[in-house]
Amino acid sequence: AIGLAQTVRNAAPSDTSVLRTLAGAYKQRGDVLALTGDKTGALADAEAAADLYGQIAGRGDATLEDKTASGVVSIKLGDLLGNPNFENLGRTDDAMAAYRQALDSFRRLDQANASSLSVRRFLGVTLERIGTMQAAAKQWSDAAASYQESFEIRRGLAEREPTHRDIQRDLGIAHEKLAEVLLARGDAAGAVGEQRLALAVYERLASADPADANAGRTVAIGRENVADALRQTGKVTEALDLYRK
């Protein structure tokens, strides 16, 4: 696919649709390489996709989807470069720079397209990623600010889209991130409260679609998270009950 798209691009370098195809092919191959453990190859493809999407975003006929794709590739670069939640290359400063670039992009897009659901979601995702990096560095005040802003975005989206399962799950994750900071700061009781709110989201999603295996798995993880926080408060009996469930 990359070879074919490159051939067409050489023949028609001004055709934006060809650039989209080529950028998408690099992005998708990079995703596969990352899943197979080839982080270096995945990074090269992600960088190629980022360059192409950047060129597209700067064109007069660029769409909102094009500009969103450019920001998404920056997130993927950050994940590959140094996010501790993914297989990464250990380049934490470069990862943060990629996330900052994505954040700047999505802030501008959000200001210009306030009604865009996808842009708002990716803004929340980017802030969460930045918070993860700050938490890994034990920069708890900065992490708290990033997670809180991500939470506010996700709470607003959840209120706006009460039947959107992914958006509702995002809200649960946002509660978990707040709990992470509270635990790090020694507020185990506050962390329990946030984890209970996350679990309530996951239980609603599982009840709404009992056939969704991932939703059921998320409930199990949510109960484990509540139990972990309860142990920090000394409520071992309730924690044991949740672990068994």
mmCIF file of C-alpha atoms in Angstrom:
data_model
loop_
_atom_site.group_PDB
_atom_site.id
_atom_site.type_symbol
_atom_site.label_atom_id
_atom_site.label_comp_id
_atom_site.label_asym_id
_atom_site.label_seq_id
_atom_site.Cartn_x
_atom_site.Cartn_y
_atom_site.Cartn_z
ATOM 1 C CA ALA A 1 0.000 0.000 0.000
ATOM 2 C CA ILE A 2 2.828 2.378 0.850
ATOM 3 C CA GLY A 3 4.598 1.556 -2.393
ATOM 4 C CA LEU A 4 1.504 2.115 -4.503
ATOM 5 C CA ALA A 5 0.618 5.372 -2.765
ATOM 6 C CA GLN A 6 4.185 6.635 -3.114
ATOM 7 C CA THR A 7 4.123 5.897 -6.832
ATOM 8 C CA VAL A 8 0.915 7.878 -7.264
ATOM 9 C CA ARG A 9 2.268 10.685 -5.097
ATOM 10 C CA ASN A 10 5.326 10.986 -7.337
ATOM 11 C CA ALA A 11 2.994 11.381 -10.304
ATOM 12 C CA ALA A 12 0.594 13.775 -8.569
ATOM 13 C CA PRO A 13 2.403 15.538 -5.704
ATOM 14 C CA SER A 14 -0.301 18.178 -5.303
ATOM 15 C CA ASP A 15 -3.106 15.627 -4.755
ATOM 16 C CA THR A 16 -4.083 15.835 -1.084
ATOM 17 C CA SER A 17 -6.103 12.620 -1.211
ATOM 18 C CA VAL A 18 -2.952 10.712 -2.205
ATOM 19 C CA LEU A 19 -1.090 12.173 0.771
ATOM 20 C CA ARG A 20 -3.933 11.050 3.032
ATOM 21 C CA THR A 21 -3.680 7.513 1.702
ATOM 22 C CA LEU A 22 0.090 7.429 2.131
ATOM 23 C CA ALA A 23 -0.039 8.901 5.627
ATOM 24 C CA GLY A 24 -2.727 6.427 6.646
ATOM 25 C CA ALA A 25 -0.697 3.496 5.309
ATOM 26 C CA TYR A 26 2.374 4.546 7.302
ATOM 27 C CA LYS A 27 0.250 5.033 10.425
ATOM 28 C CA GLN A 28 -1.382 1.612 10.146
ATOM 29 C CA ARG A 29 1.863 -0.234 9.443
ATOM 30 C CA GLY A 30 3.391 1.571 12.414
ATOM 31 C CA ASP A 31 0.535 0.347 14.607
ATOM 32 C CA VAL A 32 1.206 -3.243 13.531
ATOM 33 C CA LEU A 33 4.952 -2.933 14.061
ATOM 34 C CA ALA A 34 4.351 -1.586 17.572
ATOM 35 C CA LEU A 35 2.112 -4.560 18.379
ATOM 36 C CA THR A 36 4.768 -7.003 17.131
ATOM 37 C CA GLY A 37 7.462 -5.385 19.265
ATOM 38 C CA ASP A 38 9.378 -3.524 16.553
ATOM 39 C CA LYS A 39 9.491 -0.195 18.343
ATOM 40 C CA THR A 40 12.182 1.301 16.129
ATOM 41 C CA GLY A 41 10.311 0.437 12.941
ATOM 42 C CA ALA A 42 7.052 1.656 14.456
ATOM 43 C CA LEU A 43 8.673 4.968 15.355
ATOM 44 C CA ALA A 44 10.013 5.465 11.831
ATOM 45 C CA ASP A 45 6.557 4.894 10.361
ATOM 46 C CA ALA A 46 4.890 7.124 12.954
ATOM 47 C CA GLU A 47 7.381 9.900 12.151
ATOM 48 C CA ALA A 48 6.706 9.479 8.423
ATOM 49 C CA ALA A 49 2.954 9.655 9.070
ATOM 50 C CA ALA A 50 3.399 12.705 11.300
ATOM 51 C CA ASP A 51 5.369 14.508 8.587
ATOM 52 C CA LEU A 52 2.742 13.719 5.952
ATOM 53 C CA TYR A 53 -0.217 14.653 8.143
ATOM 54 C CA GLY A 54 1.607 17.873 9.036
ATOM 55 C CA GLN A 55 1.934 18.700 5.345
ATOM 56 C CA ILE A 56 -1.753 17.949 4.787
ATOM 57 C CA ALA A 57 -2.861 20.018 7.790
ATOM 58 C CA GLY A 58 -1.039 23.029 6.363
ATOM 59 C CA ARG A 59 -2.855 22.889 3.032
ATOM 60 C CA GLY A 60 -5.813 25.062 2.192
ATOM 61 C CA ASP A 61 -8.062 22.070 1.511
ATOM 62 C CA ALA A 62 -7.256 20.357 4.823
ATOM 63 C CA THR A 63 -10.314 19.127 6.691
ATOM 64 C CA LEU A 64 -10.926 18.960 10.435
ATOM 65 C CA GLU A 65 -10.338 15.211 10.173
ATOM 66 C CA ASP A 66 -6.928 15.868 8.601
ATOM 67 C CA LYS A 67 -5.927 18.221 11.402
ATOM 68 C CA THR A 68 -7.224 15.795 14.015
ATOM 69 C CA ALA A 69 -5.192 12.979 12.455
ATOM 70 C CA SER A 70 -2.066 15.118 12.725
ATOM 71 C CA GLY A 71 -2.629 15.511 16.464
ATOM 72 C CA VAL A 72 -3.387 11.813 16.926
ATOM 73 C CA VAL A 73 -0.080 10.831 15.326
ATOM 74 C CA SER A 74 1.714 13.100 17.794
ATOM 75 C CA ILE A 75 0.029 11.164 20.605
ATOM 76 C CA LYS A 76 1.208 7.887 19.068
ATOM 77 C CA LEU A 77 4.736 9.274 18.851
ATOM 78 C CA GLY A 78 4.618 10.112 22.542
ATOM 79 C CA ASP A 79 3.426 6.610 23.390
ATOM 80 C CA LEU A 80 6.280 5.011 21.439
ATOM 81 C CA LEU A 81 8.940 7.392 22.659
ATOM 82 C CA GLY A 82 8.449 7.119 26.388
ATOM 83 C CA ASN A 83 5.003 6.431 27.870
ATOM 84 C CA PRO A 84 5.436 3.908 30.741
ATOM 85 C CA ASN A 85 2.017 2.367 29.987
ATOM 86 C CA PHE A 86 3.243 1.187 26.575
ATOM 87 C CA GLU A 87 6.268 -0.568 25.144
ATOM 88 C CA ASN A 88 8.512 2.433 24.599
ATOM 89 C CA LEU A 89 12.013 3.599 23.722
ATOM 90 C CA GLY A 90 12.705 5.308 27.050
ATOM 91 C CA ARG A 91 12.939 8.788 25.551
ATOM 92 C CA THR A 92 10.744 10.524 28.114
ATOM 93 C CA ASP A 93 11.685 14.108 27.211
ATOM 94 C CA ASP A 94 10.907 13.464 23.555
ATOM 95 C CA ALA A 95 7.643 11.799 24.531
ATOM 96 C CA MET A 96 6.590 14.832 26.530
ATOM 97 C CA ALA A 97 7.512 17.112 23.621
ATOM 98 C CA ALA A 98 5.292 15.056 21.302
ATOM 99 C CA TYR A 99 2.417 15.231 23.769
ATOM 100 C CA ARG A 100 2.873 18.984 24.161
ATOM 101 C CA GLN A 101 2.697 19.356 20.394
ATOM 102 C CA ALA A 102 -0.516 17.332 20.336
ATOM 103 C CA LEU A 103 -1.910 19.423 23.183
ATOM 104 C CA ASP A 104 -1.215 22.697 21.370
ATOM 105 C CA SER A 105 -2.863 21.310 18.239
ATOM 106 C CA PHE A 106 -5.981 20.071 19.985
ATOM 107 C CA ARG A 107 -6.372 23.265 22.020
ATOM 108 C CA ARG A 108 -6.416 25.284 18.809
ATOM 109 C CA LEU A 109 -8.820 22.872 17.136
ATOM 110 C CA ASP A 110 -11.088 22.858 20.177
ATOM 111 C CA GLN A 111 -11.274 26.655 20.224
ATOM 112 C CA ALA A 112 -12.156 26.735 16.536
ATOM 113 C CA ASN A 113 -14.518 23.717 16.589
ATOM 114 C CA ALA A 114 -16.271 23.765 19.939
ATOM 115 C CA SER A 115 -18.938 21.304 18.796
ATOM 116 C CA SER A 116 -16.485 18.611 17.653
ATOM 117 C CA LEU A 117 -16.832 15.525 19.821
ATOM 118 C CA SER A 118 -13.667 13.852 18.544
ATOM 119 C CA VAL A 119 -11.458 16.902 19.043
ATOM 120 C CA ARG A 120 -12.711 17.332 22.602
ATOM 121 C CA ARG A 121 -12.108 13.657 23.345
ATOM 122 C CA PHE A 122 -8.561 13.782 22.022
ATOM 123 C CA LEU A 123 -7.885 16.900 24.066
ATOM 124 C CA GLY A 124 -8.863 14.912 27.152
ATOM 125 C CA VAL A 125 -6.704 11.960 26.041
ATOM 126 C CA THR A 126 -3.667 14.182 25.524
ATOM 127 C CA LEU A 127 -3.993 15.767 28.952
ATOM 128 C CA GLU A 128 -4.252 12.296 30.471
ATOM 129 C CA ARG A 129 -1.070 11.219 28.662
ATOM 130 C CA ILE A 130 0.775 14.276 29.952
ATOM 131 C CA GLY A 131 -0.495 13.541 33.451
ATOM 132 C CA THR A 132 0.822 9.993 33.150
ATOM 133 C CA MET A 133 4.295 11.264 32.319
ATOM 134 C CA GLN A 134 4.182 13.731 35.202
ATOM 135 C CA ALA A 135 2.992 11.035 37.602
ATOM 136 C CA ALA A 136 5.783 8.704 36.475
ATOM 137 C CA ALA A 137 8.227 11.498 37.327
ATOM 138 C CA LYS A 138 6.435 11.988 40.681
ATOM 139 C CA GLN A 139 5.520 15.539 39.723
ATOM 140 C CA TRP A 140 2.266 15.183 41.587
ATOM 141 C CA SER A 141 1.100 18.797 41.522
ATOM 142 C CA ASP A 142 1.519 18.953 37.749
ATOM 143 C CA ALA A 143 -0.079 15.526 37.315
ATOM 144 C CA ALA A 144 -3.037 16.584 39.450
ATOM 145 C CA ALA A 145 -3.604 19.666 37.273
ATOM 146 C CA SER A 146 -3.397 17.667 34.019
ATOM 147 C CA TYR A 147 -5.675 14.910 35.294
ATOM 148 C CA GLN A 148 -8.174 17.410 36.674
ATOM 149 C CA GLU A 149 -8.457 19.259 33.369
ATOM 150 C CA SER A 150 -8.849 15.935 31.549
ATOM 151 C CA PHE A 151 -11.536 14.956 34.060
ATOM 152 C CA GLU A 152 -13.503 18.168 33.544
ATOM 153 C CA ILE A 153 -13.483 17.617 29.782
ATOM 154 C CA ARG A 154 -14.566 14.008 30.127
ATOM 155 C CA ARG A 155 -17.266 14.802 32.647
ATOM 156 C CA GLY A 156 -18.707 17.409 30.283
ATOM 157 C CA LEU A 157 -18.659 14.959 27.384
ATOM 158 C CA ALA A 158 -20.283 12.249 29.504
ATOM 159 C CA GLU A 159 -23.115 14.600 30.407
ATOM 160 C CA ARG A 160 -23.490 15.547 26.770
ATOM 161 C CA GLU A 161 -23.377 11.947 25.453
ATOM 162 C CA PRO A 162 -24.975 9.725 28.124
ATOM 163 C CA THR A 163 -25.322 6.704 25.794
ATOM 164 C CA HIS A 164 -21.863 6.857 24.214
ATOM 165 C CA ARG A 165 -20.076 3.869 25.784
ATOM 166 C CA ASP A 166 -16.511 4.966 25.037
ATOM 167 C CA ILE A 167 -17.118 8.447 26.412
ATOM 168 C CA GLN A 168 -18.689 7.027 29.556
ATOM 169 C CA ARG A 169 -15.718 4.690 29.997
ATOM 170 C CA ASP A 170 -13.390 7.684 29.577
ATOM 171 C CA LEU A 171 -15.103 9.241 32.588
ATOM 172 C CA GLY A 172 -14.398 6.145 34.661
ATOM 173 C CA ILE A 173 -10.736 6.279 33.699
ATOM 174 C CA ALA A 174 -10.606 9.967 34.630
ATOM 175 C CA HIS A 175 -11.855 9.105 38.135
ATOM 176 C CA GLU A 176 -9.113 6.464 38.386
ATOM 177 C CA LYS A 177 -6.445 8.999 37.486
ATOM 178 C CA LEU A 178 -7.640 11.397 40.180
ATOM 179 C CA ALA A 179 -7.502 8.507 42.638
ATOM 180 C CA GLU A 180 -3.896 7.813 41.637
ATOM 181 C CA VAL A 181 -2.848 11.323 42.636
ATOM 182 C CA LEU A 182 -4.841 11.222 45.872
ATOM 183 C CA LEU A 183 -3.143 7.968 46.904
ATOM 184 C CA ALA A 184 0.271 9.406 46.122
ATOM 185 C CA ARG A 185 -0.538 12.385 48.335
ATOM 186 C CA GLY A 186 -1.659 10.141 51.193
ATOM 187 C CA ASP A 187 -5.403 10.738 50.828
ATOM 188 C CA ALA A 188 -6.496 7.101 50.711
ATOM 189 C CA ALA A 189 -10.081 7.922 51.707
ATOM 190 C CA GLY A 190 -10.386 10.367 48.831
ATOM 191 C CA ALA A 191 -8.898 7.777 46.487
ATOM 192 C CA VAL A 192 -11.506 5.245 47.603
ATOM 193 C CA GLY A 193 -14.243 7.722 46.735
ATOM 194 C CA GLU A 194 -12.876 8.305 43.237
ATOM 195 C CA GLN A 195 -12.411 4.583 42.617
ATOM 196 C CA ARG A 196 -15.993 3.934 43.708
ATOM 197 C CA LEU A 197 -17.205 6.520 41.204
ATOM 198 C CA ALA A 198 -15.143 4.834 38.482
ATOM 199 C CA LEU A 199 -16.570 1.439 39.415
ATOM 200 C CA ALA A 200 -20.113 2.807 39.275
ATOM 201 C CA VAL A 201 -19.483 3.902 35.673
ATOM 202 C CA TYR A 202 -18.139 0.487 34.727
ATOM 203 C CA GLU A 203 -21.015 -1.340 36.398
ATOM 204 C CA ARG A 204 -23.561 0.772 34.506
ATOM 205 C CA LEU A 205 -21.858 -0.056 31.218
ATOM 206 C CA ALA A 206 -21.724 -3.766 32.012
ATOM 207 C CA SER A 207 -25.380 -3.825 33.062
ATOM 208 C CA ALA A 208 -26.413 -2.056 29.868
ATOM 209 C CA ASP A 209 -24.704 -4.704 27.723
ATOM 210 C CA PRO A 210 -24.071 -8.007 29.566
ATOM 211 C CA ALA A 211 -22.608 -9.505 26.365
ATOM 212 C CA ASP A 212 -19.749 -6.985 26.368
ATOM 213 C CA ALA A 213 -16.865 -9.039 27.748
ATOM 214 C CA ASN A 214 -14.560 -6.038 27.963
ATOM 215 C CA ALA A 215 -17.114 -4.185 30.096
ATOM 216 C CA GLY A 216 -17.256 -7.146 32.465
ATOM 217 C CA ARG A 217 -13.477 -7.266 32.663
ATOM 218 C CA THR A 218 -13.398 -3.541 33.434
ATOM 219 C CA VAL A 219 -15.797 -4.092 36.339
ATOM 220 C CA ALA A 220 -13.419 -6.695 37.759
ATOM 221 C CA ILE A 221 -10.497 -4.286 37.467
ATOM 222 C CA GLY A 222 -12.600 -1.512 39.005
ATOM 223 C CA ARG A 223 -13.402 -3.688 42.028
ATOM 224 C CA GLU A 224 -9.729 -4.522 42.411
ATOM 225 C CA ASN A 225 -8.845 -0.821 42.314
ATOM 226 C CA VAL A 226 -11.400 0.016 45.002
ATOM 227 C CA ALA A 227 -10.054 -2.839 47.129
ATOM 228 C CA ASP A 228 -6.466 -1.643 46.711
ATOM 229 C CA ALA A 229 -7.467 1.805 47.952
ATOM 230 C CA LEU A 230 -9.533 0.365 50.814
ATOM 231 C CA ARG A 231 -6.497 -1.557 52.057
ATOM 232 C CA GLN A 232 -4.719 1.765 52.481
ATOM 233 C CA THR A 233 -7.497 2.877 54.828
ATOM 234 C CA GLY A 234 -7.377 -0.346 56.851
ATOM 235 C CA LYS A 235 -10.751 -1.658 55.615
ATOM 236 C CA VAL A 236 -9.423 -5.117 54.896
ATOM 237 C CA THR A 237 -12.734 -6.998 55.229
ATOM 238 C CA GLU A 238 -14.457 -4.968 52.520
ATOM 239 C CA ALA A 239 -11.327 -5.142 50.378
ATOM 240 C CA LEU A 240 -11.309 -8.944 50.609
ATOM 241 C CA ASP A 241 -14.974 -9.083 49.595
ATOM 242 C CA LEU A 242 -14.273 -6.984 46.511
ATOM 243 C CA TYR A 243 -11.245 -9.098 45.593
ATOM 244 C CA ARG A 244 -13.398 -12.221 45.754
ATOM 245 C CA LYS A 245 -16.079 -10.605 43.591
#
